[in-house]
Amino acid sequence: MFPCHFHSLIRLSLSHYSLPLLSLLHSSVFSINNNIYCYHQYYSTSRYHSVKGLSGNPSSYLISRLRKYEALHKKCGPYTESYNKTVKDLSSGQLSESSDCKYVVWISFSGLGNRILTLASAFLYALLTNRVLLVDHGVDMADLFCEPIPDVSWFLPPDFPLNSQFHGFNQKSDQCHGKMLKNKSVTNSKVPSSVYLHLVHDYDDEDKLFFCDEEQNFLQKVPWLLMKTDTYFIPSLFLMSSFDQELSNLFPNKEKVFHFLGRYLFHPTNKVWGFVTRYYEAYLANVDERVGIQIRVFDTRPGPFQYVLDQILACTLKENLLPDVDKKHGITGSFGRSKSKAVLMTSLSSGYFEKIRDMYWEYPTLTGEVIGVYQPSHEGYQQTEKQIHNQKAWAEMYLLSLTDVLVTSSWSTFGYVAQGLGGLKPWILYKPENETAHDPPCRRAMSMEPCFHAPPLYDCKAKRGADTGAVVPHVRHCEDMNWGLKIVDNHG
């Protein structure tokens, strides 16, 4: 039994405009099959998720496809008759034409932010190809996330025959799709029972052919696709003609892809949700505005760094996210009710938090606003394999998603997750160069969507290199990484 199963305590009513987003995305009726509740499901709908600046519900088509996916998952999920038969075929190496269950196995890999983004990518791919997504436990997935699918687990069973091979899968593996293409061993007449998809940032030209429609025709026949990735590859799915119409139906407003998928898939376990609610109630609940500042510094030396602090302050002051302070006068002229702001900072270092906290403690603001500055943790360095570190990181991503305005760091998947879950278009801090704060210090994001850091730059039809950020109006190059791709809303 897993530590937290998904249970909904609300009922779906599409006619009720004010109903929370979660109740629209999730099924209206769930059987309660154990006594452990995922409390996030109930409380997030009532207090913590009034997303400001985000209009529009998920499309009715997306909702219907999620219900169909849940039915397929229930039919084909772990230890069902269909699953057992398909696993038996996998072990024997034989293909059975009678099975209508095919799978994508997501292999747990990389840091937490990457895992969240890649799991959303794998789920959308499963939705587009009528496959069931099964999730590798990794070291801590069940300690971080509740089960999102009703009645049946999304976790890969521990006795899955290929579990022991996951760690060793790479581009040299015989079942790697890219290697098979390189060796010209891919034929429609001989379809393997499983194929490994290497979609990691170091993938080569043959691996990238995954994003070509011609290769999808072959992969559609393979019962088991084993996927390892550390990138948010959804933008490249939007460039594929075979998925174009379905994606348009699912997401009429294209910049909400991760927002809707993330809110459907990722629900903190009770321990993580406890971190979120206790911190929110203690420091963020009773203020007029919440400002999130997510800091990720790629300098390997011990910080804090003055140029980073200068850039944070330049951005927040220039964009009127935070007020400047009055260093000439020791007290404000008014003792009445002042506007209050809570600044939630996340960083591996406590140095930036301490500097900004002290600034607002030592000097009054020019506007008379009262500023409180808070940072839940400062772990010092990233500890990808440590459970409590990842639980705190997940809680902090979620807390950032509950802010009203958000500042994020370039290239950071931590920030991407927060902005996507919260439906926020952040101000992105430019990546500093030569230990100098960038001028301008930041810019507003085009959309709330994450950036695909390692997209293929290839035209599948012309079979030559191409600028994939200029193919369709809703896929452009990222603000923080000029070779990356992100989805934008091309209707506004």
Coordinates of C-alpha atoms in Angstrom, one line a residue:
M1 CA 0.0 0.0 0.0
F2 CA 1.4 3.4 -1.0
P3 CA 1.6 6.2 1.5
C4 CA -1.0 8.4 -0.1
H5 CA -3.7 7.5 -2.5
F6 CA -5.7 10.1 -4.5
H7 CA -9.2 10.7 -3.1
S8 CA -11.5 13.5 -4.1
L9 CA -13.8 15.0 -1.5
I10 CA -15.6 17.2 -3.9
R11 CA -18.1 16.5 -6.7
L12 CA -17.9 17.7 -10.3
S13 CA -20.3 20.5 -11.5
L14 CA -19.2 22.0 -14.7
S15 CA -22.1 24.5 -14.5
H16 CA -20.7 26.1 -11.3
Y17 CA -18.2 28.8 -12.5
S18 CA -16.5 29.3 -9.2
L19 CA -15.7 25.6 -8.7
P20 CA -12.0 25.1 -8.2
L21 CA -9.8 23.9 -11.1
L22 CA -9.0 20.6 -9.5
S23 CA -12.7 19.6 -9.4
L24 CA -12.9 20.2 -13.2
L25 CA -9.8 18.2 -14.0
H26 CA -10.5 15.2 -11.8
S27 CA -13.3 12.6 -11.9
S28 CA -16.4 13.3 -9.9
V29 CA -16.6 9.9 -8.2
F30 CA -13.8 8.0 -6.6
S31 CA -14.1 4.8 -4.5
I32 CA -12.3 5.2 -1.2
N33 CA -10.3 2.0 -0.9
N34 CA -8.2 2.7 2.1
N35 CA -8.2 5.1 5.1
I36 CA -5.3 7.3 4.0
Y37 CA -6.4 10.5 2.4
C38 CA -4.5 12.9 0.3
Y39 CA -5.5 16.0 2.2
H40 CA -4.1 18.3 -0.5
Q41 CA -7.1 17.3 -2.6
Y42 CA -9.6 18.8 -0.2
Y43 CA -7.9 21.8 1.3
S44 CA -6.3 23.1 -1.9
T45 CA -9.7 23.5 -3.5
S46 CA -11.0 25.7 -0.7
R47 CA -8.2 28.0 0.6
Y48 CA -5.0 27.8 -1.3
H49 CA -5.8 27.9 -5.0
S50 CA -7.4 31.1 -6.1
V51 CA -5.1 31.6 -9.0
K52 CA -4.9 35.3 -9.8
G53 CA -4.5 36.5 -13.3
L54 CA -5.5 33.1 -14.8
S55 CA -8.8 32.9 -16.6
G56 CA -10.5 30.0 -18.3
N57 CA -11.2 26.4 -17.4
P58 CA -9.7 23.3 -19.1
S59 CA -11.4 22.4 -22.3
S60 CA -14.3 20.0 -22.2
Y61 CA -12.3 17.9 -24.6
L62 CA -9.3 17.7 -22.2
I63 CA -11.7 16.7 -19.3
S64 CA -13.3 13.9 -21.5
R65 CA -9.9 12.6 -22.6
L66 CA -8.7 12.5 -18.9
R67 CA -11.8 10.4 -18.1
K68 CA -11.0 8.1 -21.0
Y69 CA -7.4 7.8 -19.9
E70 CA -8.5 6.9 -16.4
A71 CA -10.7 4.1 -17.8
L72 CA -7.8 2.8 -19.9
H73 CA -5.5 3.0 -16.9
K74 CA -8.0 1.0 -14.8
K75 CA -8.2 -1.6 -17.6
C76 CA -4.4 -1.9 -18.2
G77 CA -2.8 -0.8 -14.9
P78 CA -0.6 -2.9 -12.7
Y79 CA -1.7 -6.5 -12.1
T80 CA -4.8 -6.3 -14.3
E81 CA -5.4 -9.2 -16.6
S82 CA -4.2 -7.1 -19.6
Y83 CA -1.1 -6.0 -17.8
N84 CA -0.1 -9.5 -16.7
K85 CA -0.5 -10.8 -20.3
T86 CA 1.6 -7.9 -21.8
V87 CA 4.3 -8.4 -19.2
K88 CA 4.4 -12.1 -20.0
D89 CA 4.8 -11.3 -23.7
L90 CA 7.6 -8.8 -22.7
S91 CA 9.4 -11.6 -20.8
S92 CA 9.1 -14.0 -23.7
G93 CA 10.0 -11.5 -26.4
Q94 CA 6.8 -12.4 -28.3
L95 CA 4.2 -9.9 -29.5
S96 CA 0.5 -10.6 -28.9
E97 CA -1.9 -8.9 -31.3
S98 CA -4.8 -9.6 -29.0
S99 CA -3.6 -7.1 -26.3
D100 CA -4.9 -3.5 -26.7
C101 CA -2.8 -2.2 -23.9
K102 CA 0.5 -0.4 -24.6
Y103 CA 2.7 1.4 -22.1
V104 CA 5.1 4.3 -21.5
V105 CA 7.4 3.6 -18.6
W106 CA 8.9 6.8 -17.1
I107 CA 12.3 6.1 -15.6
S108 CA 13.0 8.2 -12.6
F109 CA 16.0 10.4 -13.4
S110 CA 17.7 13.7 -12.5
G111 CA 16.6 16.4 -10.0
L112 CA 13.1 17.0 -8.7
G113 CA 12.2 19.9 -10.9
N114 CA 13.3 17.9 -14.0
R115 CA 11.4 14.9 -12.8
I116 CA 8.1 16.9 -12.5
L117 CA 8.5 18.4 -15.9
T118 CA 9.5 15.2 -17.6
L119 CA 6.7 13.2 -16.0
A120 CA 4.2 15.7 -17.3
S121 CA 5.8 15.4 -20.7
A122 CA 5.6 11.6 -20.6
F123 CA 1.9 11.7 -19.5
L124 CA 0.9 14.0 -22.4
Y125 CA 2.8 11.7 -24.8
A126 CA 0.8 8.7 -23.3
L127 CA -2.4 10.6 -23.7
L128 CA -1.6 11.4 -27.4
T129 CA -0.7 7.8 -28.2
N130 CA -3.3 6.0 -26.2
R131 CA -0.8 4.4 -23.9
V132 CA -0.8 3.9 -20.1
L133 CA 1.9 5.7 -18.2
L134 CA 3.7 3.7 -15.5
V135 CA 6.0 5.5 -13.1
D136 CA 9.3 4.2 -11.8
H137 CA 9.4 4.6 -8.0
G138 CA 13.0 5.9 -8.0
V139 CA 14.2 6.7 -4.5
D140 CA 11.3 8.8 -3.3
M141 CA 8.5 9.4 -5.8
A142 CA 5.9 7.8 -3.5
D143 CA 7.1 10.0 -0.6
L144 CA 6.5 13.1 -2.6
F145 CA 3.4 12.6 -4.7
C146 CA -0.1 11.2 -4.1
E147 CA -1.6 8.8 -6.7
P148 CA -3.5 10.9 -9.3
I149 CA -5.4 8.0 -11.0
P150 CA -8.4 6.7 -9.2
D151 CA -8.6 3.1 -8.1
V152 CA -5.4 1.8 -9.6
S153 CA -1.7 2.7 -9.0
W154 CA 0.4 4.6 -11.6
F155 CA 3.6 3.1 -10.1
L156 CA 5.4 0.4 -11.9
P157 CA 5.3 -2.9 -9.8
P158 CA 8.5 -3.9 -8.1
D159 CA 8.5 -7.2 -10.0
F160 CA 8.5 -5.6 -13.5
P161 CA 11.0 -7.7 -15.4
L162 CA 13.2 -4.8 -16.7
N163 CA 13.4 -2.9 -13.4
S164 CA 17.0 -3.9 -12.8
Q165 CA 18.1 -2.6 -16.2
F166 CA 16.8 1.0 -15.8
H167 CA 20.0 2.4 -14.3
G168 CA 22.1 1.0 -17.1
F169 CA 20.0 2.2 -20.0
N170 CA 21.9 4.6 -22.2
Q171 CA 22.6 5.4 -25.9
K172 CA 24.7 2.3 -26.2
S173 CA 22.0 -0.1 -25.1
D174 CA 20.8 -2.5 -27.8
Q175 CA 17.2 -1.6 -27.3
C176 CA 17.9 2.2 -27.6
H177 CA 15.8 3.7 -30.4
G178 CA 18.6 5.9 -31.6
K179 CA 21.1 3.1 -31.8
M180 CA 18.6 0.9 -33.6
L181 CA 18.2 3.7 -36.2
K182 CA 21.9 4.1 -36.5
N183 CA 22.4 0.4 -37.1
K184 CA 19.4 0.4 -39.5
S185 CA 17.7 -2.4 -37.4
V186 CA 14.3 -0.7 -37.3
T187 CA 11.9 -2.5 -39.7
N188 CA 8.1 -2.6 -39.8
S189 CA 8.2 -6.3 -40.3
K190 CA 10.1 -7.0 -37.0
V191 CA 8.7 -5.0 -34.1
P192 CA 10.4 -5.5 -30.7
S193 CA 8.4 -5.9 -27.5
S194 CA 10.2 -2.9 -26.0
V195 CA 12.2 0.1 -27.1
Y196 CA 14.3 2.4 -24.9
L197 CA 13.9 6.1 -25.6
H198 CA 16.9 8.2 -24.7
L199 CA 15.6 11.8 -24.5
V200 CA 18.3 13.1 -22.2
H201 CA 19.9 16.5 -22.9
D202 CA 23.0 14.7 -24.4
Y203 CA 21.0 12.8 -27.0
D204 CA 22.3 12.6 -30.5
D205 CA 20.7 13.1 -33.9
E206 CA 19.2 9.6 -34.2
D207 CA 17.6 9.8 -30.7
K208 CA 16.1 13.2 -31.7
L209 CA 14.2 11.5 -34.6
F210 CA 11.7 10.5 -31.9
F211 CA 10.2 13.9 -32.7
C212 CA 9.5 13.0 -36.3
D213 CA 6.1 11.6 -37.4
E214 CA 7.7 8.8 -39.4
E215 CA 9.3 7.3 -36.3
Q216 CA 6.1 7.6 -34.4
N217 CA 4.5 5.3 -36.9
F218 CA 7.0 2.6 -36.0
L219 CA 6.9 3.3 -32.2
Q220 CA 3.1 3.1 -32.2
K221 CA 3.5 -0.7 -32.8
V222 CA 5.8 -1.3 -29.8
P223 CA 4.0 -2.4 -26.6
W224 CA 6.5 -1.1 -24.1
L225 CA 8.3 2.2 -24.5
L226 CA 10.9 2.9 -21.8
M227 CA 11.6 6.6 -21.5
K228 CA 14.5 8.3 -19.8
T229 CA 14.6 12.1 -20.0
D230 CA 15.6 15.2 -18.1
T231 CA 13.9 17.8 -20.4
Y232 CA 10.4 19.2 -20.8
F233 CA 9.9 18.1 -24.4
I234 CA 6.3 19.1 -24.9
P235 CA 7.1 22.1 -27.1
S236 CA 8.4 19.7 -29.8
L237 CA 5.3 17.6 -29.7
F238 CA 3.5 20.7 -30.8
L239 CA 5.6 20.7 -34.0
M240 CA 4.5 17.3 -35.0
S241 CA 1.7 17.1 -37.6
S242 CA 0.4 13.8 -36.2
F243 CA -0.4 15.4 -32.9
D244 CA -1.3 18.9 -34.0
Q245 CA -5.1 18.6 -34.2
E246 CA -5.4 16.6 -31.0
L247 CA -3.2 19.1 -29.1
S248 CA -5.3 22.0 -30.4
N249 CA -8.5 20.3 -29.1
L250 CA -6.9 19.5 -25.7
F251 CA -5.4 23.0 -25.2
P252 CA -7.2 25.8 -27.0
N253 CA -5.1 28.2 -24.9
K254 CA -1.7 26.6 -25.5
E255 CA 0.2 28.3 -22.7
K256 CA -1.7 26.4 -20.1
V257 CA -0.5 22.9 -21.0
F258 CA 1.8 22.4 -18.0
H259 CA -0.6 24.3 -15.7
F260 CA -3.5 21.9 -16.4
L261 CA -1.3 18.7 -16.5
G262 CA 0.5 19.7 -13.4
R263 CA -2.6 20.4 -11.4
Y264 CA -4.0 17.0 -12.5
L265 CA -0.9 14.9 -11.8
F266 CA 1.1 16.4 -8.9
H267 CA -0.5 16.3 -5.4
P268 CA 1.8 16.6 -2.4
T269 CA 1.8 13.7 0.1
N270 CA 0.4 14.5 3.5
K271 CA 3.8 15.2 4.9
V272 CA 4.7 17.6 2.2
W273 CA 1.3 19.2 2.3
G274 CA 1.8 19.7 6.0
F275 CA 5.0 21.7 5.2
V276 CA 3.0 23.8 2.8
T277 CA 0.0 24.6 5.0
R278 CA 1.9 25.3 8.2
Y279 CA 4.3 27.7 6.5
Y280 CA 1.5 29.4 4.5
E281 CA -0.6 29.9 7.6
A282 CA 2.3 31.2 9.7
Y283 CA 3.8 33.6 7.2
L284 CA 1.8 34.2 4.0
A285 CA -1.9 34.0 4.8
N286 CA -2.7 37.3 6.4
V287 CA -1.1 39.8 4.0
D288 CA -2.3 41.9 1.2
E289 CA 0.1 40.5 -1.4
R290 CA 2.6 37.7 -1.7
V291 CA 5.8 38.1 -3.7
G292 CA 7.8 35.0 -4.6
I293 CA 11.5 35.2 -5.4
Q294 CA 13.2 32.0 -6.6
I295 CA 17.0 32.2 -6.7
R296 CA 19.2 29.6 -8.5
V297 CA 22.9 30.5 -8.8
F298 CA 25.1 28.4 -11.1
D299 CA 28.3 29.8 -9.7
T300 CA 29.9 26.8 -7.9
R301 CA 31.8 29.0 -5.4
P302 CA 30.2 29.6 -2.0
G303 CA 27.9 32.6 -2.0
P304 CA 26.1 34.9 -1.5
F305 CA 27.3 37.1 -4.4
Q306 CA 26.8 40.8 -4.4
Y307 CA 26.1 40.9 -8.1
V308 CA 23.2 38.5 -7.7
L309 CA 21.7 40.5 -4.8
D310 CA 22.1 43.7 -6.9
Q311 CA 20.2 42.1 -9.7
I312 CA 17.4 40.8 -7.5
L313 CA 16.9 44.3 -6.0
A314 CA 17.2 46.0 -9.4
C315 CA 14.5 43.8 -10.8
T316 CA 12.0 44.0 -8.0
L317 CA 12.4 47.7 -7.5
K318 CA 12.3 48.6 -11.3
E319 CA 9.2 46.5 -11.9
N320 CA 7.5 47.9 -8.7
L321 CA 7.2 44.4 -7.2
L322 CA 8.8 45.7 -4.0
P323 CA 9.2 49.3 -2.6
D324 CA 12.4 51.1 -2.1
V325 CA 13.5 52.1 1.4
D326 CA 14.1 55.5 2.9
K327 CA 17.6 55.6 4.3
K328 CA 17.4 59.2 5.4
H329 CA 14.5 59.0 7.8
G330 CA 14.2 56.4 10.5
I331 CA 10.4 56.2 10.7
T332 CA 7.4 56.6 8.4
G333 CA 4.9 59.4 8.9
S334 CA 1.8 57.3 9.3
F335 CA 0.8 54.7 11.9
G336 CA -2.5 53.8 10.2
R337 CA -3.2 50.6 8.3
S338 CA -0.4 50.0 5.8
K339 CA -0.4 47.6 2.9
S340 CA 1.5 44.5 3.8
K341 CA 3.6 42.3 1.6
A342 CA 5.1 38.9 2.3
V343 CA 8.2 38.1 0.3
L344 CA 8.8 34.3 0.0
M345 CA 12.4 33.6 -1.0
T346 CA 13.8 30.2 -2.0
S347 CA 17.5 29.6 -2.4
L348 CA 20.2 27.0 -1.3
S349 CA 21.9 30.0 0.4
S350 CA 20.4 32.1 3.2
G351 CA 22.6 35.1 2.3
Y352 CA 20.2 36.8 -0.1
F353 CA 17.2 36.4 2.3
E354 CA 19.2 37.8 5.2
K355 CA 20.3 40.9 3.2
I356 CA 16.8 41.7 2.0
R357 CA 15.2 41.0 5.3
D358 CA 17.6 43.2 7.1
M359 CA 17.1 46.0 4.6
Y360 CA 13.3 46.1 5.3
W361 CA 14.0 45.8 9.0
E362 CA 16.5 48.6 9.3
Y363 CA 14.7 51.1 7.0
P364 CA 11.1 52.1 6.4
T365 CA 9.7 51.9 2.9
L366 CA 9.1 55.0 0.8
T367 CA 5.5 53.8 0.2
G368 CA 4.7 53.0 3.8
E369 CA 4.2 49.4 3.0
V370 CA 5.2 46.8 5.6
I371 CA 7.4 44.1 4.2
G372 CA 8.1 40.7 5.7
V373 CA 10.7 38.5 4.2
Y374 CA 10.8 34.7 4.7
Q375 CA 12.8 31.7 3.6
P376 CA 11.7 28.2 4.6
S377 CA 15.1 26.5 4.2
H378 CA 18.7 26.9 3.0
E379 CA 20.1 23.5 2.3
G380 CA 23.5 24.7 1.1
Y381 CA 23.7 22.5 -1.9
Q382 CA 21.4 20.3 -4.0
Q383 CA 20.9 16.9 -2.6
T384 CA 19.0 15.0 -5.3
E385 CA 18.9 11.6 -3.6
K386 CA 18.0 12.8 -0.1
Q387 CA 14.3 12.3 0.7
I388 CA 13.8 15.2 3.2
H389 CA 15.6 17.6 0.9
N390 CA 13.3 16.7 -2.0
Q391 CA 10.2 17.0 0.3
K392 CA 11.2 20.5 1.3
A393 CA 12.0 21.4 -2.3
W394 CA 8.6 20.2 -3.4
A395 CA 6.9 22.1 -0.6
E396 CA 8.8 25.3 -1.6
M397 CA 7.9 24.9 -5.3
Y398 CA 4.3 24.6 -4.2
L399 CA 4.5 27.6 -1.8
L400 CA 6.0 29.7 -4.7
S401 CA 3.0 28.7 -6.8
L402 CA 0.7 30.3 -4.3
T403 CA 2.2 33.7 -4.5
D404 CA 0.6 36.6 -6.4
V405 CA 3.7 37.7 -8.4
L406 CA 6.8 35.7 -9.0
V407 CA 10.5 36.3 -9.9
T408 CA 12.5 33.3 -11.1
S409 CA 16.0 32.5 -12.2
S410 CA 17.0 31.7 -15.7
W411 CA 17.4 28.0 -16.6
S412 CA 15.8 26.8 -13.4
T413 CA 13.3 24.0 -13.6
F414 CA 12.5 24.7 -9.9
G415 CA 11.1 28.1 -11.1
Y416 CA 9.4 26.5 -14.1
V417 CA 7.4 24.2 -11.9
A418 CA 6.3 27.0 -9.5
Q419 CA 5.2 29.3 -12.3
G420 CA 3.3 26.5 -14.2
L421 CA 1.4 25.2 -11.2
G422 CA 0.5 28.7 -10.1
G423 CA -0.5 29.9 -13.5
L424 CA 2.0 32.8 -13.2
K425 CA 3.9 34.7 -15.8
P426 CA 7.1 35.4 -13.8
W427 CA 9.7 38.1 -14.2
I428 CA 12.8 36.2 -15.2
L429 CA 16.2 37.2 -13.9
Y430 CA 18.7 37.2 -16.7
K431 CA 21.6 34.8 -16.2
P432 CA 24.6 36.9 -15.0
E433 CA 27.7 37.1 -17.1
N434 CA 31.2 37.7 -15.8
E435 CA 30.0 38.3 -12.2
T436 CA 28.0 41.3 -13.4
A437 CA 24.3 41.9 -12.9
H438 CA 22.5 42.0 -16.2
D439 CA 21.0 45.3 -17.4
P440 CA 18.1 45.2 -17.7
P441 CA 18.0 42.8 -14.7
C442 CA 14.9 40.9 -15.7
R443 CA 12.0 40.6 -18.2
R444 CA 8.4 39.4 -18.1
A445 CA 7.9 35.9 -19.4
M446 CA 5.9 35.5 -22.6
S447 CA 3.9 32.7 -21.0
M448 CA 3.7 30.5 -17.9
E449 CA 5.1 27.5 -19.8
P450 CA 8.5 25.9 -19.0
C451 CA 11.4 25.9 -21.4
F452 CA 12.5 22.9 -23.4
H453 CA 16.3 23.2 -22.9
A454 CA 17.5 20.7 -25.5
P455 CA 15.2 20.7 -28.5
P456 CA 16.0 19.2 -31.9
L457 CA 16.9 21.8 -34.5
Y458 CA 15.8 19.6 -37.4
D459 CA 13.1 19.7 -40.1
C460 CA 11.9 16.1 -40.4
K461 CA 10.2 16.5 -43.8
A462 CA 13.1 18.4 -45.4
K463 CA 15.6 16.2 -43.5
R464 CA 17.9 19.1 -42.7
G465 CA 18.7 21.5 -39.9
A466 CA 16.0 24.1 -39.1
D467 CA 15.1 26.9 -36.7
T468 CA 12.3 25.1 -34.8
G469 CA 11.5 28.3 -32.9
A470 CA 10.2 29.8 -36.1
V471 CA 8.0 27.0 -37.5
V472 CA 4.6 27.8 -35.8
P473 CA 3.5 31.0 -34.0
H474 CA 2.8 29.2 -30.7
V475 CA 6.3 27.7 -30.3
R476 CA 9.1 30.3 -29.8
H477 CA 12.6 30.5 -28.4
C478 CA 12.8 30.9 -24.6
E479 CA 13.5 34.2 -22.9
D480 CA 16.2 32.7 -20.7
M481 CA 17.8 30.3 -23.2
N482 CA 17.8 31.5 -26.8
W483 CA 18.2 28.0 -28.3
G484 CA 15.4 26.5 -26.1
L485 CA 11.7 26.3 -27.0
K486 CA 8.6 27.2 -25.2
I487 CA 4.8 27.3 -25.9
V488 CA 3.1 30.6 -26.0
D489 CA -0.5 31.7 -26.4
N490 CA -0.9 33.0 -30.0
H491 CA -4.4 34.2 -29.5
G492 CA -3.7 37.3 -27.5

